[in-house]
CSV table of C-alpha atoms in Angstrom, one decimal:
chain,number,residue,atom,x,y,z
C,1,UNK,CA,7.5,2.8,-10.8
C,2,UNK,CA,6.2,1.8,-7.4
C,3,UNK,CA,2.5,0.8,-7.6
C,4,UNK,CA,1.6,1.2,-4.1
C,5,UNK,CA,4.0,2.6,-1.2
C,6,UNK,CA,3.3,1.4,2.3
C,7,UNK,CA,4.3,3.5,5.3
C,8,UNK,CA,5.6,2.3,8.6
C,9,UNK,CA,2.8,1.7,11.4
C,10,UNK,CA,2.9,2.1,14.8
C,11,UNK,CA,1.3,-0.3,17.1
C,12,UNK,CA,-1.2,2.2,18.2
C,13,UNK,CA,-2.3,2.6,14.6
C,14,UNK,CA,-3.9,-1.3,14.9
C,15,UNK,CA,-6.2,0.0,18.1
C,16,UNK,CA,-9.9,0.4,16.3
C,17,UNK,CA,-8.6,-0.1,12.9
C,18,UNK,CA,-11.1,-1.4,10.5
C,19,UNK,CA,-10.4,-4.9,8.7
C,20,UNK,CA,-9.8,-2.8,5.4
C,21,UNK,CA,-7.6,-0.6,7.2
C,22,UNK,CA,-5.2,-3.3,8.2
C,23,UNK,CA,-5.5,-4.8,4.6
C,24,UNK,CA,-4.7,-1.3,3.2
C,25,UNK,CA,-1.8,-1.0,5.6
C,26,UNK,CA,-0.2,-4.5,5.7
C,27,UNK,CA,-1.4,-6.3,2.9
C,28,UNK,CA,0.3,-6.5,-0.8
C,29,UNK,CA,-1.7,-8.3,-3.6
C,30,UNK,CA,-1.8,-8.5,-7.3
C,31,UNK,CA,2.1,-8.8,-7.8
C,32,UNK,CA,1.8,-11.9,-10.0
C,33,UNK,CA,0.1,-10.6,-13.4
C,34,UNK,CA,0.9,-12.2,-16.7
C,35,UNK,CA,3.5,-10.1,-18.8
C,36,UNK,CA,4.3,-7.8,-16.3
C,37,UNK,CA,6.8,-6.8,-13.7
C,38,UNK,CA,5.1,-5.2,-10.5
C,39,UNK,CA,6.9,-3.5,-7.9
C,40,UNK,CA,5.7,-1.9,-4.6
C,41,UNK,CA,7.5,0.0,-1.9
C,42,UNK,CA,7.6,-0.4,1.9
C,43,UNK,CA,9.0,2.2,4.3
C,44,UNK,CA,9.8,-0.8,6.8
C,45,UNK,CA,13.4,-1.2,5.9
C,46,UNK,CA,12.7,-0.1,2.6
C,47,UNK,CA,11.9,-3.1,1.2
C,48,UNK,CA,11.1,-3.3,-2.4
C,49,UNK,CA,8.5,-6.0,-3.0
C,50,UNK,CA,7.6,-7.1,-6.4
C,51,UNK,CA,6.6,-10.2,-8.7
C,52,UNK,CA,7.5,-10.8,-12.5
C,53,UNK,CA,5.7,-12.9,-14.3
C,54,UNK,CA,7.3,-13.0,-17.9
C,55,UNK,CA,4.7,-15.2,-19.8
C,56,UNK,CA,6.9,-15.7,-22.8
C,57,UNK,CA,8.0,-12.1,-23.2
C,58,UNK,CA,11.2,-10.3,-21.6
C,59,UNK,CA,10.8,-8.3,-18.6
C,60,UNK,CA,13.3,-6.1,-17.5
C,61,UNK,CA,13.7,-4.4,-14.0
C,62,UNK,CA,13.1,-0.7,-14.5
C,63,UNK,CA,15.1,2.4,-13.7
C,64,UNK,CA,14.2,4.7,-10.7
C,65,UNK,CA,11.6,7.2,-11.6
C,66,UNK,CA,11.1,8.5,-8.0
C,67,UNK,CA,12.3,10.5,-6.3
C,68,UNK,CA,13.5,13.2,-8.8
C,69,UNK,CA,16.9,13.0,-7.3
C,70,UNK,CA,16.9,9.2,-8.3
C,71,UNK,CA,15.6,9.3,-11.7
C,72,UNK,CA,17.3,7.4,-14.2
C,73,UNK,CA,19.6,5.5,-12.2
C,74,UNK,CA,19.3,1.8,-11.9
C,75,UNK,CA,17.3,0.4,-9.2
C,76,UNK,CA,20.1,-1.5,-7.8
C,77,UNK,CA,22.5,1.2,-7.5
C,78,UNK,CA,22.6,0.9,-4.1
C,79,UNK,CA,20.4,-2.0,-3.4
C,80,UNK,CA,20.7,-6.0,-3.5
C,81,UNK,CA,18.2,-8.2,-4.7
C,82,UNK,CA,16.9,-11.6,-3.8
C,83,UNK,CA,14.5,-13.4,-6.6
C,84,UNK,CA,12.8,-17.0,-5.9
C,85,UNK,CA,10.8,-18.6,-8.7
C,86,UNK,CA,7.5,-19.9,-7.3
C,87,UNK,CA,6.2,-20.9,-10.7
C,88,UNK,CA,6.0,-24.5,-12.0
C,89,UNK,CA,7.9,-23.5,-15.2
C,90,UNK,CA,11.7,-22.9,-15.6
C,91,UNK,CA,13.0,-19.2,-16.1
C,92,UNK,CA,16.1,-17.1,-16.7
C,93,UNK,CA,17.3,-14.3,-15.0
C,94,UNK,CA,20.2,-11.9,-16.9
C,95,UNK,CA,22.3,-9.9,-15.0
C,96,UNK,CA,24.5,-7.8,-17.0
C,97,UNK,CA,24.9,-10.5,-19.7
C,98,UNK,CA,25.1,-13.4,-17.1
C,99,UNK,CA,21.9,-15.8,-17.8
C,100,UNK,CA,20.7,-17.8,-14.8
C,101,UNK,CA,18.1,-20.5,-14.8
C,102,UNK,CA,15.8,-21.2,-11.9
C,103,UNK,CA,13.3,-23.9,-11.4
C,104,UNK,CA,10.6,-23.8,-8.9
C,105,UNK,CA,11.9,-22.9,-5.2
C,106,UNK,CA,15.3,-22.0,-6.3
C,107,UNK,CA,16.8,-18.5,-5.7
C,108,UNK,CA,19.2,-16.0,-6.9
C,109,UNK,CA,21.0,-13.3,-5.1
C,110,UNK,CA,21.8,-10.4,-7.3
C,111,UNK,CA,24.4,-7.8,-5.6
C,112,UNK,CA,24.2,-3.7,-5.4
C,113,UNK,CA,25.5,-2.3,-8.7
C,114,UNK,CA,24.0,-4.5,-11.1
C,115,UNK,CA,22.7,-2.4,-14.0
C,116,UNK,CA,20.5,-4.9,-16.2
C,117,UNK,CA,18.4,-7.4,-15.1
C,118,UNK,CA,15.9,-9.1,-17.1
C,119,UNK,CA,13.7,-12.0,-16.4
C,120,UNK,CA,12.2,-14.4,-19.0
C,121,UNK,CA,10.2,-17.8,-19.2
C,122,UNK,CA,7.0,-19.0,-20.0
C,123,UNK,CA,5.9,-20.6,-16.8
C,124,UNK,CA,8.1,-18.8,-14.3
C,125,UNK,CA,6.8,-16.4,-11.5
C,126,UNK,CA,9.6,-14.6,-9.9
C,127,UNK,CA,9.1,-13.1,-6.4
C,128,UNK,CA,11.3,-10.1,-5.9
C,129,UNK,CA,12.7,-8.6,-2.5
C,130,UNK,CA,15.1,-5.9,-2.7
C,131,UNK,CA,16.6,-3.7,0.4
C,132,UNK,CA,19.5,-1.1,0.6
C,133,UNK,CA,23.2,-2.2,0.7
C,134,UNK,CA,26.5,-0.9,2.0
C,135,UNK,CA,28.4,-3.6,0.0
C,136,UNK,CA,28.3,-5.7,-3.1
C,137,UNK,CA,28.7,-9.4,-2.9
C,138,UNK,CA,28.7,-12.0,-5.8
C,139,UNK,CA,25.9,-13.0,-8.1
C,140,UNK,CA,25.0,-16.4,-6.5
C,141,UNK,CA,22.2,-18.9,-7.3
C,142,UNK,CA,20.8,-20.9,-4.6
C,143,UNK,CA,19.1,-24.3,-4.7
C,144,UNK,CA,17.9,-26.7,-1.8
C,145,UNK,CA,21.1,-28.7,-2.3
C,146,UNK,CA,22.8,-25.7,-0.9
C,147,UNK,CA,21.0,-25.5,2.4
C,148,UNK,CA,20.5,-27.7,5.5
C,149,UNK,CA,17.2,-28.4,5.5
C,150,UNK,CA,15.5,-27.6,8.9
C,151,UNK,CA,12.9,-29.9,10.1
C,152,UNK,CA,10.6,-28.2,12.5
C,153,UNK,CA,7.1,-29.3,14.4
C,154,UNK,CA,5.0,-32.3,14.0
C,155,UNK,CA,2.0,-33.7,12.4
C,156,UNK,CA,0.5,-33.8,15.9
C,157,UNK,CA,0.7,-30.5,16.3
C,158,UNK,CA,-0.4,-29.5,12.6
C,159,UNK,CA,2.8,-27.7,12.0
C,160,UNK,CA,5.1,-30.2,10.5
C,161,UNK,CA,7.4,-28.4,8.2
C,162,UNK,CA,10.7,-28.1,6.5
C,163,UNK,CA,12.6,-24.7,6.5
C,164,UNK,CA,15.1,-24.0,3.7
C,165,UNK,CA,17.6,-20.9,4.5
C,166,UNK,CA,18.4,-19.5,1.1
C,167,UNK,CA,20.1,-16.1,1.8
C,168,UNK,CA,21.9,-16.0,5.0
C,169,UNK,CA,25.9,-15.7,5.9
C,170,UNK,CA,26.3,-19.5,6.1
C,171,UNK,CA,24.7,-20.1,2.8
C,172,UNK,CA,24.9,-16.9,0.8
C,173,UNK,CA,26.4,-13.6,1.7
C,174,UNK,CA,24.4,-10.6,1.8
C,175,UNK,CA,24.7,-6.9,3.2
C,176,UNK,CA,21.4,-6.9,4.9
C,177,UNK,CA,18.7,-9.4,3.1
C,178,UNK,CA,17.7,-12.6,5.0
C,179,UNK,CA,15.2,-14.8,3.0
C,180,UNK,CA,13.9,-18.4,3.2
C,181,UNK,CA,11.6,-20.7,2.2
C,182,UNK,CA,9.1,-22.8,4.4
C,183,UNK,CA,7.2,-25.9,3.1
C,184,UNK,CA,4.4,-27.4,5.0
C,185,UNK,CA,3.5,-31.0,5.2
C,186,UNK,CA,0.2,-32.3,4.1
C,187,UNK,CA,-2.1,-32.2,7.1
C,188,UNK,CA,0.0,-29.3,8.7
C,189,UNK,CA,-1.6,-25.7,8.7
C,190,UNK,CA,0.2,-23.6,11.0
C,191,UNK,CA,3.4,-22.1,10.5
C,192,UNK,CA,6.2,-20.3,12.5
C,193,UNK,CA,5.0,-21.8,16.0
C,194,UNK,CA,5.8,-20.8,18.4
C,195,UNK,CA,5.2,-17.2,17.5
C,196,UNK,CA,7.5,-14.5,18.1
C,197,UNK,CA,8.9,-11.0,17.3
C,198,UNK,CA,12.0,-9.4,16.5
C,199,UNK,CA,12.6,-5.6,17.2
C,200,UNK,CA,15.6,-5.2,15.2
C,201,UNK,CA,14.2,-6.4,11.8
C,202,UNK,CA,11.1,-6.2,9.6
C,203,UNK,CA,9.7,-9.3,7.9
C,204,UNK,CA,7.7,-10.1,4.7
C,205,UNK,CA,5.7,-13.0,4.3
C,206,UNK,CA,4.4,-14.4,0.6
C,207,UNK,CA,2.1,-17.4,0.9
C,208,UNK,CA,1.9,-19.5,-2.0
C,209,UNK,CA,0.9,-22.8,-3.3
C,210,UNK,CA,-2.5,-22.5,-1.9
C,211,UNK,CA,-5.4,-23.6,-3.9
C,212,UNK,CA,-7.7,-20.9,-5.3
C,213,UNK,CA,-10.4,-21.4,-3.0
C,214,UNK,CA,-8.2,-22.1,0.2
C,215,UNK,CA,-7.7,-19.2,2.5
C,216,UNK,CA,-4.9,-18.1,5.1
C,217,UNK,CA,-5.3,-16.5,8.3
C,218,UNK,CA,-2.5,-14.5,9.1
C,219,UNK,CA,-2.1,-13.0,12.5
C,220,UNK,CA,-0.4,-9.9,13.6
C,221,UNK,CA,0.0,-7.3,16.1
C,222,UNK,CA,1.1,-6.9,19.9
C,223,UNK,CA,1.0,-10.4,21.7
C,224,UNK,CA,-1.6,-9.6,23.9
C,225,UNK,CA,-4.0,-8.0,21.3
C,226,UNK,CA,-4.1,-9.8,18.2
C,227,UNK,CA,-5.6,-9.2,15.1
C,228,UNK,CA,-5.6,-11.1,11.6
C,229,UNK,CA,-5.8,-10.7,8.0
C,230,UNK,CA,-7.4,-13.1,5.6
C,231,UNK,CA,-5.3,-13.9,2.9
C,232,UNK,CA,-5.3,-15.6,-0.5
C,233,UNK,CA,-2.7,-17.6,-2.9
C,234,UNK,CA,0.5,-15.5,-3.7
C,235,UNK,CA,-0.5,-12.8,-1.5
C,236,UNK,CA,2.2,-10.7,1.0
C,237,UNK,CA,1.9,-9.5,4.2
C,238,UNK,CA,4.0,-6.7,5.8
C,239,UNK,CA,5.2,-7.4,9.6
C,240,UNK,CA,6.4,-4.6,11.8
C,241,UNK,CA,9.1,-5.3,14.1
C,242,UNK,CA,6.9,-4.8,17.1
C,243,UNK,CA,4.3,-7.3,15.7
C,244,UNK,CA,3.8,-10.9,16.2
C,245,UNK,CA,3.7,-13.0,12.7
C,246,UNK,CA,2.1,-16.4,12.3
C,247,UNK,CA,-0.6,-18.1,10.3
C,248,UNK,CA,-3.0,-20.9,9.6
C,249,UNK,CA,-4.4,-22.2,6.4
C,250,UNK,CA,-7.2,-23.9,5.4
C,251,UNK,CA,-5.0,-26.5,3.7
C,252,UNK,CA,-0.9,-26.9,3.5
C,253,UNK,CA,1.2,-24.2,1.3
C,254,UNK,CA,4.2,-22.9,1.3
C,255,UNK,CA,5.9,-19.5,2.0
C,256,UNK,CA,8.7,-17.2,1.4
C,257,UNK,CA,10.1,-15.2,4.7
C,258,UNK,CA,12.2,-12.1,4.2
C,259,UNK,CA,13.9,-9.9,6.5
C,260,UNK,CA,16.3,-7.0,6.7
C,261,UNK,CA,17.3,-4.5,9.7
C,262,UNK,CA,20.4,-4.1,12.0
C,263,UNK,CA,21.9,-8.0,11.9
C,264,UNK,CA,21.9,-11.1,9.9
C,265,UNK,CA,21.5,-13.4,13.0
C,266,UNK,CA,18.3,-15.7,12.0
C,267,UNK,CA,18.0,-16.5,15.9
C,268,UNK,CA,17.7,-12.9,17.0
C,269,UNK,CA,13.8,-13.2,18.0
C,270,UNK,CA,11.6,-13.0,21.3
C,271,UNK,CA,9.7,-16.1,21.3
C,272,UNK,CA,6.0,-15.7,22.6
C,273,UNK,CA,4.4,-18.7,24.5
C,274,UNK,CA,1.4,-19.7,22.9
C,275,UNK,CA,-0.8,-19.0,26.3
C,276,UNK,CA,0.8,-15.7,26.4
C,277,UNK,CA,-1.2,-14.4,23.3
C,278,UNK,CA,-4.6,-12.7,23.3
């Protein structure tokens, strides 16, 4: 069921690691393949990270096949799911018989216990994030109109951006999943400034809206010993709790951030001054 499994990484594992080793441990690619639903698994907060590109077909969320004790059980038996449409076309997600249409940048919260989840839409590209849950909250569609957009940064510092908090307590209830979308203005390339860490949560970034010949440099590691991974459009990076996470692209782009861990407090982070980085 899972195309790849990512294990949690100790910070010392980055010492002397090759560029390829960093990519193998933290980079998720190949999620968005026409006509397929692709899932990967990260032991960090037990995230399931996936992509569904119906391309005219209907793609069901699979039942569990591993481990043996879970085989045959619905994937969301003890999990909640967040979905964002990053495609140019409209798509439909059907949850236990209820159909919800999503246009680009719109999100859907799917509660724990949902048994039959299906994805459809010729031009839709669905990004999936699922984490364990302790309670079931209502099925909820979230649009930009449901949020209070946060404008941050400036063109002078190359990080003029708008943050849309999609799944957070003041917008949409969840058990542990936090999810949002950030869009950079033309001429801006830096995200998440100032950089930070949050010891009580892991974070997942999906970078998209990049041209095929553009690249994104994602910085990670301990503040005093940074490394980077070069990323392309629609690739994902897994950031451990101890790691700085920030990026700069060769042009403006969008990214989806998702967190899970001990709490739902968006502001629970330790900000790092840029002058501390090396």
